Amino acid sequence: MSKETEHFWPEGHWDWPIQLPYKHGVKRGNLIFVGGQVAMDDEGNVLYPGDVVRQTGIAMENIKKVLAGFGAGMDDVVKLNRFYVGAGSKEDWEVGARVAASYFEEPGPAATGIPVPALAYEGLMVEIEVIAIVE
Protein backbone atom coordinates (compact mmCIF):
# COMPACT_ATOMS: atom_id res chain seq x y z
CA MET A 1 0.00 0.00 0.00
CA SER A 2 1.34 3.40 -0.97
CA LYS A 3 2.01 5.79 1.91
CA GLU A 4 1.85 8.86 -0.32
CA THR A 5 -0.90 11.28 0.65
CA GLU A 6 -2.86 13.17 -2.01
CA HIS A 7 -5.16 16.13 -1.39
CA PHE A 8 -7.96 17.50 -3.56
CA TRP A 9 -9.98 20.71 -3.65
CA PRO A 10 -12.34 21.02 -6.64
CA GLU A 11 -12.05 24.28 -8.56
CA GLY A 12 -14.81 26.69 -7.52
CA HIS A 13 -15.74 24.46 -4.57
CA TRP A 14 -17.14 25.99 -1.37
CA ASP A 15 -14.74 27.49 1.11
CA TRP A 16 -14.98 28.43 4.76
CA PRO A 17 -15.22 32.18 5.35
CA ILE A 18 -12.05 31.96 7.46
CA GLN A 19 -8.66 30.60 6.37
CA LEU A 20 -8.19 26.97 7.44
CA PRO A 21 -5.55 24.38 6.43
CA TYR A 22 -8.09 21.65 5.61
CA LYS A 23 -8.75 20.04 2.22
CA HIS A 24 -12.02 18.59 0.99
CA GLY A 25 -10.48 15.22 0.22
CA VAL A 26 -7.46 13.21 1.28
CA LYS A 27 -6.31 9.95 -0.27
CA ARG A 28 -3.82 7.66 1.40
CA GLY A 29 -3.18 4.34 -0.28
CA ASN A 30 -6.54 3.02 -1.40
CA LEU A 31 -8.53 5.01 1.19
CA ILE A 32 -10.27 8.31 0.40
CA PHE A 33 -11.60 10.53 3.17
CA VAL A 34 -14.02 13.28 2.15
CA GLY A 35 -14.37 15.91 4.86
CA GLY A 36 -17.78 17.24 5.83
CA GLN A 37 -19.54 18.64 2.78
CA VAL A 38 -22.16 21.35 3.13
CA ALA A 39 -24.30 23.67 1.02
CA MET A 40 -22.11 26.77 0.82
CA ASP A 41 -20.80 28.81 -2.09
CA ASP A 42 -17.14 29.55 -2.80
CA GLU A 43 -17.34 32.65 -0.58
CA GLY A 44 -18.69 30.78 2.46
CA ASN A 45 -22.36 31.80 2.14
CA VAL A 46 -24.97 29.22 3.16
CA LEU A 47 -27.14 28.12 0.24
CA TYR A 48 -30.88 27.51 0.82
CA PRO A 49 -30.81 28.31 4.56
CA GLY A 50 -33.04 25.98 6.56
CA ASP A 51 -33.81 23.64 3.63
CA VAL A 52 -32.42 20.22 4.58
CA VAL A 53 -33.56 18.57 1.33
CA ARG A 54 -31.81 21.01 -1.01
CA GLN A 55 -28.76 21.24 1.23
CA THR A 56 -28.44 17.44 1.35
CA GLY A 57 -28.51 17.28 -2.45
CA ILE A 58 -25.80 19.95 -2.72
CA ALA A 59 -23.63 18.21 -0.12
CA MET A 60 -23.95 14.90 -2.00
CA GLU A 61 -23.06 16.58 -5.31
CA ASN A 62 -20.02 18.09 -3.59
CA ILE A 63 -19.01 14.62 -2.40
CA LYS A 64 -19.23 13.35 -5.98
CA LYS A 65 -16.91 16.17 -7.14
CA VAL A 66 -14.31 15.41 -4.49
CA LEU A 67 -14.39 11.68 -5.19
CA ALA A 68 -14.06 12.33 -8.93
CA GLY A 69 -10.86 14.27 -8.22
CA PHE A 70 -9.35 10.96 -7.12
CA GLY A 71 -10.88 8.96 -9.99
CA ALA A 72 -13.52 7.49 -7.66
CA GLY A 73 -17.30 7.53 -7.55
CA MET A 74 -20.24 6.93 -5.27
CA ASP A 75 -19.95 3.13 -5.73
CA ASP A 76 -16.59 3.35 -3.93
CA VAL A 77 -18.13 4.85 -0.77
CA VAL A 78 -18.14 2.40 2.16
CA LYS A 79 -19.14 4.74 5.03
CA LEU A 80 -21.32 7.85 5.22
CA ASN A 81 -21.83 10.04 8.29
CA ARG A 82 -24.61 12.63 8.07
CA PHE A 83 -24.83 15.32 10.74
CA TYR A 84 -28.18 17.09 10.62
CA VAL A 85 -29.89 19.78 12.66
CA GLY A 86 -32.86 18.29 14.44
CA ALA A 87 -34.25 16.85 17.61
CA GLY A 88 -33.42 13.28 16.64
CA SER A 89 -36.97 12.40 15.65
CA LYS A 90 -37.68 9.87 12.92
CA GLU A 91 -39.04 12.67 10.75
CA ASP A 92 -35.89 14.79 11.14
CA TRP A 93 -33.72 11.82 10.20
CA GLU A 94 -35.86 10.53 7.35
CA VAL A 95 -36.05 13.72 5.26
CA GLY A 96 -32.33 13.95 4.56
CA ALA A 97 -31.69 10.20 4.70
CA ARG A 98 -33.91 9.63 1.68
CA VAL A 99 -32.06 12.26 -0.37
CA ALA A 100 -28.62 10.92 0.58
CA ALA A 101 -29.67 7.30 -0.06
CA SER A 102 -30.82 8.19 -3.58
CA TYR A 103 -27.15 8.67 -4.57
CA PHE A 104 -26.37 4.97 -4.02
CA GLU A 105 -27.35 1.68 -5.58
CA GLU A 106 -28.10 -1.35 -3.39
CA PRO A 107 -26.59 -2.39 -1.09
CA GLY A 108 -25.06 1.07 -0.45
CA PRO A 109 -22.55 2.05 2.23
CA ALA A 110 -22.75 1.76 5.98
CA ALA A 111 -24.38 4.97 7.19
CA THR A 112 -24.96 6.89 10.38
CA GLY A 113 -27.29 9.84 10.99
CA ILE A 114 -26.31 12.07 13.87
CA PRO A 115 -28.70 14.79 15.09
CA VAL A 116 -27.02 17.96 16.34
CA PRO A 117 -28.51 21.12 17.84
CA ALA A 118 -26.71 23.35 15.31
CA LEU A 119 -23.93 23.39 12.72
CA ALA A 120 -21.18 25.98 12.23
CA TYR A 121 -23.26 28.58 10.38
CA GLU A 122 -26.82 29.83 10.79
CA GLY A 123 -29.18 28.16 8.34
CA LEU A 124 -26.83 25.23 7.71
CA MET A 125 -28.88 22.06 8.21
CA VAL A 126 -26.65 19.17 7.13
CA GLU A 127 -22.98 18.18 6.85
CA ILE A 128 -21.98 14.88 5.26
CA GLU A 129 -18.64 13.07 5.26
CA VAL A 130 -17.69 9.81 3.56
CA ILE A 131 -14.94 7.24 3.38
CA ALA A 132 -14.30 5.44 0.10
CA ILE A 133 -12.03 2.58 -0.90
CA VAL A 134 -10.58 2.27 -4.39
CA GLU A 135 -8.91 -0.87 -5.73
Coordinates of N, CA and C in Angstrom, one line a residue:
M1 N 0.8 -1.2 0.0 CA 0.0 0.0 0.0 C 0.9 1.2 0.0
S2 N 0.6 2.2 -0.9 CA 1.3 3.4 -1.0 C 1.1 4.3 0.3
K3 N 2.1 4.9 0.8 CA 2.0 5.8 1.9 C 1.9 7.3 1.5
E4 N 1.9 7.5 0.2 CA 1.8 8.9 -0.3 C 0.4 9.4 -0.1
T5 N 0.4 10.6 0.4 CA -0.9 11.3 0.7 C -1.2 12.3 -0.4
E6 N -2.4 12.2 -1.0 CA -2.9 13.2 -2.0 C -4.0 14.0 -1.4
H7 N -4.1 15.2 -1.8 CA -5.2 16.1 -1.4 C -5.9 16.6 -2.6
F8 N -7.2 17.0 -2.4 CA -8.0 17.5 -3.6 C -8.9 18.6 -3.1
W9 N -9.0 19.6 -3.9 CA -10.0 20.7 -3.7 C -10.5 21.1 -5.0
P10 N -11.8 20.7 -5.3 CA -12.3 21.0 -6.6 C -12.4 22.5 -6.9
E11 N -12.0 22.9 -8.2 CA -12.1 24.3 -8.6 C -13.5 24.9 -8.4
G12 N -13.5 26.0 -7.7 CA -14.8 26.7 -7.5 C -15.6 26.1 -6.4
H13 N -15.0 25.1 -5.6 CA -15.7 24.5 -4.6 C -15.9 25.4 -3.4
W14 N -16.9 25.1 -2.5 CA -17.1 26.0 -1.4 C -15.9 26.1 -0.5
D15 N -15.8 27.2 0.2 CA -14.7 27.5 1.1 C -15.3 28.1 2.4
W16 N -14.6 27.8 3.5 CA -15.0 28.4 4.8 C -14.7 29.9 4.7
P17 N -15.5 30.7 5.4 CA -15.2 32.2 5.3 C -14.0 32.6 6.1
I18 N -13.3 31.7 6.8 CA -12.0 32.0 7.5 C -11.0 31.0 6.9
Q19 N -9.7 31.4 6.9 CA -8.7 30.6 6.4 C -8.4 29.4 7.3
L20 N -8.5 28.2 6.7 CA -8.2 27.0 7.4 C -7.3 26.1 6.6
P21 N -6.5 25.2 7.2 CA -5.5 24.4 6.4 C -6.2 23.1 5.8
Y22 N -7.5 22.9 6.0 CA -8.1 21.6 5.6 C -8.3 21.6 4.1
K23 N -8.4 20.3 3.6 CA -8.7 20.0 2.2 C -10.1 19.3 2.2
H24 N -10.7 19.3 1.1 CA -12.0 18.6 1.0 C -11.8 17.1 0.9
G25 N -10.7 16.7 0.3 CA -10.5 15.2 0.2 C -9.0 14.9 0.4
V26 N -8.8 13.7 1.1 CA -7.5 13.2 1.3 C -7.5 11.7 0.9
K27 N -6.5 11.4 0.1 CA -6.3 10.0 -0.3 C -5.0 9.5 0.2
R28 N -5.0 8.3 0.9 CA -3.8 7.7 1.4 C -3.9 6.2 1.1
G29 N -3.1 5.7 0.2 CA -3.2 4.3 -0.3 C -4.5 4.2 -1.1
N30 N -5.3 3.2 -0.7 CA -6.5 3.0 -1.4 C -7.7 3.6 -0.6
L31 N -7.5 4.4 0.4 CA -8.5 5.0 1.2 C -8.7 6.5 0.8
I32 N -9.9 6.9 0.7 CA -10.3 8.3 0.4 C -11.2 8.8 1.5
F33 N -10.8 9.9 2.1 CA -11.6 10.5 3.2 C -12.1 11.9 2.6
V34 N -13.4 12.0 2.6 CA -14.0 13.3 2.2 C -14.5 14.0 3.4
G35 N -14.0 15.1 3.7 CA -14.4 15.9 4.9 C -15.8 16.4 4.7
G36 N -16.4 16.8 5.8 CA -17.8 17.2 5.8 C -18.1 18.2 4.7
Q37 N -19.1 17.8 3.9 CA -19.5 18.6 2.8 C -20.9 19.3 3.1
V38 N -21.0 20.6 2.8 CA -22.2 21.3 3.1 C -22.6 22.1 1.9
A39 N -23.7 22.8 2.1 CA -24.3 23.7 1.0 C -23.9 25.1 1.2
M40 N -22.6 25.4 0.8 CA -22.1 26.8 0.8 C -21.5 27.1 -0.5
D41 N -21.4 28.4 -0.8 CA -20.8 28.8 -2.1 C -19.3 29.0 -1.8
D42 N -18.6 29.4 -2.9 CA -17.1 29.6 -2.8 C -16.7 30.7 -1.9
E43 N -17.7 31.5 -1.5 CA -17.3 32.6 -0.6 C -17.8 32.4 0.9
G44 N -18.3 31.2 1.1 CA -18.7 30.8 2.5 C -20.1 31.2 2.8
N45 N -21.0 31.5 1.9 CA -22.4 31.8 2.1 C -23.2 30.5 2.1
V46 N -24.1 30.4 3.1 CA -25.0 29.2 3.2 C -26.0 29.3 2.0
L47 N -26.2 28.2 1.3 CA -27.1 28.1 0.2 C -28.4 27.5 0.8
Y48 N -29.6 28.0 0.4 CA -30.9 27.5 0.8 C -31.0 27.3 2.3
P49 N -30.8 28.4 3.1 CA -30.8 28.3 4.6 C -32.1 27.6 5.1
G50 N -31.9 26.7 6.0 CA -33.0 26.0 6.6 C -33.7 24.9 5.7
D51 N -33.2 24.6 4.5 CA -33.8 23.6 3.6 C -32.9 22.4 3.6
V52 N -33.2 21.4 4.5 CA -32.4 20.2 4.6 C -32.4 19.4 3.3
V53 N -33.5 19.4 2.6 CA -33.6 18.6 1.3 C -32.6 19.1 0.3
R54 N -32.7 20.4 0.0 CA -31.8 21.0 -1.0 C -30.4 21.0 -0.6
Q55 N -30.1 21.3 0.7 CA -28.8 21.2 1.2 C -28.1 19.8 1.2
T56 N -28.9 18.8 1.4 CA -28.4 17.4 1.4 C -28.0 17.1 -0.1
G57 N -28.9 17.5 -1.0 CA -28.5 17.3 -2.4 C -27.2 18.0 -2.8
I58 N -27.0 19.2 -2.4 CA -25.8 19.9 -2.7 C -24.6 19.3 -2.1
A59 N -24.7 18.9 -0.8 CA -23.6 18.2 -0.1 C -23.3 16.9 -0.8
M60 N -24.2 16.2 -1.3 CA -24.0 14.9 -2.0 C -23.3 15.2 -3.3
E61 N -23.7 16.2 -4.1 CA -23.1 16.6 -5.3 C -21.6 17.0 -5.1
N62 N -21.4 17.7 -3.9 CA -20.0 18.1 -3.6 C -19.2 16.9 -3.3
I63 N -19.7 15.9 -2.7 CA -19.0 14.6 -2.4 C -18.6 14.0 -3.7
K64 N -19.5 13.9 -4.7 CA -19.2 13.4 -6.0 C -18.1 14.1 -6.6
K65 N -18.0 15.4 -6.5 CA -16.9 16.2 -7.1 C -15.6 15.8 -6.5
V66 N -15.6 15.7 -5.2 CA -14.3 15.4 -4.5 C -13.8 14.0 -4.9
L67 N -14.7 13.0 -4.8 CA -14.4 11.7 -5.2 C -13.9 11.6 -6.6
A68 N -14.5 12.3 -7.5 CA -14.1 12.3 -8.9 C -12.6 12.8 -9.1
G69 N -12.2 13.8 -8.2 CA -10.9 14.3 -8.2 C -9.8 13.2 -8.0
F70 N -10.2 12.1 -7.4 CA -9.3 11.0 -7.1 C -9.6 9.8 -8.1
G71 N -10.5 10.0 -9.1 CA -10.9 9.0 -10.0 C -11.8 8.0 -9.4
A72 N -12.6 8.4 -8.4 CA -13.5 7.5 -7.7 C -15.0 8.0 -7.9
G73 N -15.9 7.2 -7.4 CA -17.3 7.5 -7.6 C -18.1 7.1 -6.3
M74 N -19.4 7.3 -6.4 CA -20.2 6.9 -5.3 C -20.2 5.4 -5.0
D75 N -20.0 4.6 -6.0 CA -19.9 3.1 -5.7 C -18.7 2.7 -4.9
D76 N -17.8 3.6 -4.7 CA -16.6 3.4 -3.9 C -16.8 3.7 -2.5
V77 N -17.9 4.4 -2.1 CA -18.1 4.8 -0.8 C -18.5 3.6 0.1
V78 N -17.8 3.5 1.2 CA -18.1 2.4 2.2 C -18.7 2.9 3.5
K79 N -18.6 4.2 3.8 CA -19.1 4.7 5.0 C -19.6 6.2 4.8
L80 N -20.8 6.5 5.3 CA -21.3 7.8 5.2 C -21.8 8.3 6.6
N81 N -21.3 9.4 7.1 CA -21.8 10.0 8.3 C -22.6 11.3 7.9
R82 N -23.8 11.4 8.4 CA -24.6 12.6 8.1 C -25.0 13.3 9.4
F83 N -24.5 14.5 9.6 CA -24.8 15.3 10.7 C -26.0 16.3 10.3
Y84 N -27.1 16.3 11.0 CA -28.2 17.1 10.6 C -28.8 17.8 11.8
V85 N -29.3 19.0 11.6 CA -29.9 19.8 12.7 C -31.3 19.2 12.9
G86 N -31.6 18.8 14.1 CA -32.9 18.3 14.4 C -32.9 17.8 15.9
A87 N -34.1 17.3 16.2 CA -34.2 16.8 17.6 C -34.0 15.3 17.7
G88 N -33.6 14.7 16.6 CA -33.4 13.3 16.6 C -34.7 12.5 16.4
S89 N -35.7 13.1 15.9 CA -37.0 12.4 15.6 C -36.8 11.6 14.3
K90 N -37.7 10.7 14.2 CA -37.7 9.9 12.9 C -37.9 10.8 11.7
E91 N -38.8 11.8 11.9 CA -39.0 12.7 10.7 C -37.8 13.5 10.4
D92 N -37.1 14.0 11.4 CA -35.9 14.8 11.1 C -34.9 14.0 10.4
W93 N -34.7 12.7 10.8 CA -33.7 11.8 10.2 C -34.1 11.4 8.8
E94 N -35.4 11.1 8.6 CA -35.9 10.5 7.3 C -35.8 11.5 6.2
V95 N -36.0 12.8 6.4 CA -36.1 13.7 5.3 C -34.7 13.7 4.5
G96 N -33.6 13.9 5.2 CA -32.3 13.9 4.6 C -31.8 12.6 4.2
A97 N -32.2 11.6 5.0 CA -31.7 10.2 4.7 C -32.2 9.7 3.3
R98 N -33.4 10.0 3.0 CA -33.9 9.6 1.7 C -33.1 10.3 0.5
V99 N -32.8 11.6 0.7 CA -32.1 12.3 -0.4 C -30.7 11.6 -0.5
A100 N -30.0 11.5 0.6 CA -28.6 10.9 0.6 C -28.6 9.5 0.0
A101 N -29.6 8.7 0.4 CA -29.7 7.3 -0.1 C -29.9 7.2 -1.6
S102 N -30.5 8.2 -2.1 CA -30.8 8.2 -3.6 C -29.5 8.3 -4.4
Y103 N -28.4 8.6 -3.8 CA -27.2 8.7 -4.6 C -26.4 7.3 -4.6
F104 N -27.0 6.3 -4.1 CA -26.4 5.0 -4.0 C -27.3 3.9 -4.6
E105 N -26.6 2.9 -5.2 CA -27.4 1.7 -5.6 C -27.2 0.7 -4.5
E106 N -28.1 -0.3 -4.4 CA -28.1 -1.3 -3.4 C -26.8 -2.1 -3.5
P107 N -26.1 -2.5 -2.5 CA -26.6 -2.4 -1.1 C -26.2 -1.0 -0.4
G108 N -25.4 -0.2 -1.0 CA -25.1 1.1 -0.5 C -24.0 0.9 0.7
P109 N -23.6 2.1 1.2 CA -22.5 2.1 2.2 C -23.2 1.9 3.6
A110 N -22.3 1.6 4.6 CA -22.7 1.8 6.0 C -23.0 3.2 6.2
A111 N -24.0 3.6 7.0 CA -24.4 5.0 7.2 C -24.8 5.2 8.6
T112 N -24.6 6.5 9.0 CA -25.0 6.9 10.4 C -25.6 8.3 10.3
G113 N -26.7 8.5 10.9 CA -27.3 9.8 11.0 C -27.2 10.4 12.4
I114 N -26.6 11.5 12.6 CA -26.3 12.1 13.9 C -27.0 13.4 14.0
P115 N -28.0 13.5 14.9 CA -28.7 14.8 15.1 C -27.8 15.7 15.9
V116 N -27.8 17.0 15.6 CA -27.0 18.0 16.3 C -27.9 19.2 16.6
P117 N -27.7 19.9 17.6 CA -28.5 21.1 17.8 C -28.3 22.2 16.8
A118 N -27.1 22.3 16.3 CA -26.7 23.4 15.3 C -25.4 23.0 14.6
L119 N -25.2 23.5 13.4 CA -23.9 23.4 12.7 C -23.2 24.7 12.8
A120 N -22.1 24.8 12.1 CA -21.2 26.0 12.2 C -21.8 27.3 11.8
Y121 N -22.7 27.3 10.9 CA -23.3 28.6 10.4 C -24.8 28.6 10.4
E122 N -25.4 29.7 10.7 CA -26.8 29.8 10.8 C -27.4 29.4 9.5
G123 N -28.5 28.6 9.5 CA -29.2 28.2 8.3 C -28.6 26.9 7.7
L124 N -27.4 26.5 8.2 CA -26.8 25.2 7.7 C -27.5 24.1 8.4
M125 N -28.1 23.1 7.6 CA -28.9 22.1 8.2 C -28.2 20.7 8.2
V126 N -27.2 20.5 7.3 CA -26.7 19.2 7.1 C -25.2 19.3 6.7
E127 N -24.4 18.3 7.2 CA -23.0 18.2 6.9 C -22.7 16.7 6.7
I128 N -22.1 16.3 5.6 CA -22.0 14.9 5.3 C -20.5 14.6 4.9
E129 N -20.0 13.5 5.5 CA -18.6 13.1 5.3 C -18.7 11.6 4.8
V130 N -17.7 11.2 4.0 CA -17.7 9.8 3.6 C -16.3 9.3 3.6
I131 N -16.2 8.0 3.6 CA -14.9 7.2 3.4 C -15.2 6.3 2.2
A132 N -14.2 6.3 1.3 CA -14.3 5.4 0.1 C -13.0 4.6 0.0
I133 N -13.2 3.4 -0.6 CA -12.0 2.6 -0.9 C -12.0 2.3 -2.4
V134 N -10.8 2.5 -3.0 CA -10.6 2.3 -4.4 C -9.6 1.1 -4.5
E135 N -9.8 0.3 -5.5 CA -8.9 -0.9 -5.7 C -7.8 -0.5 -6.7

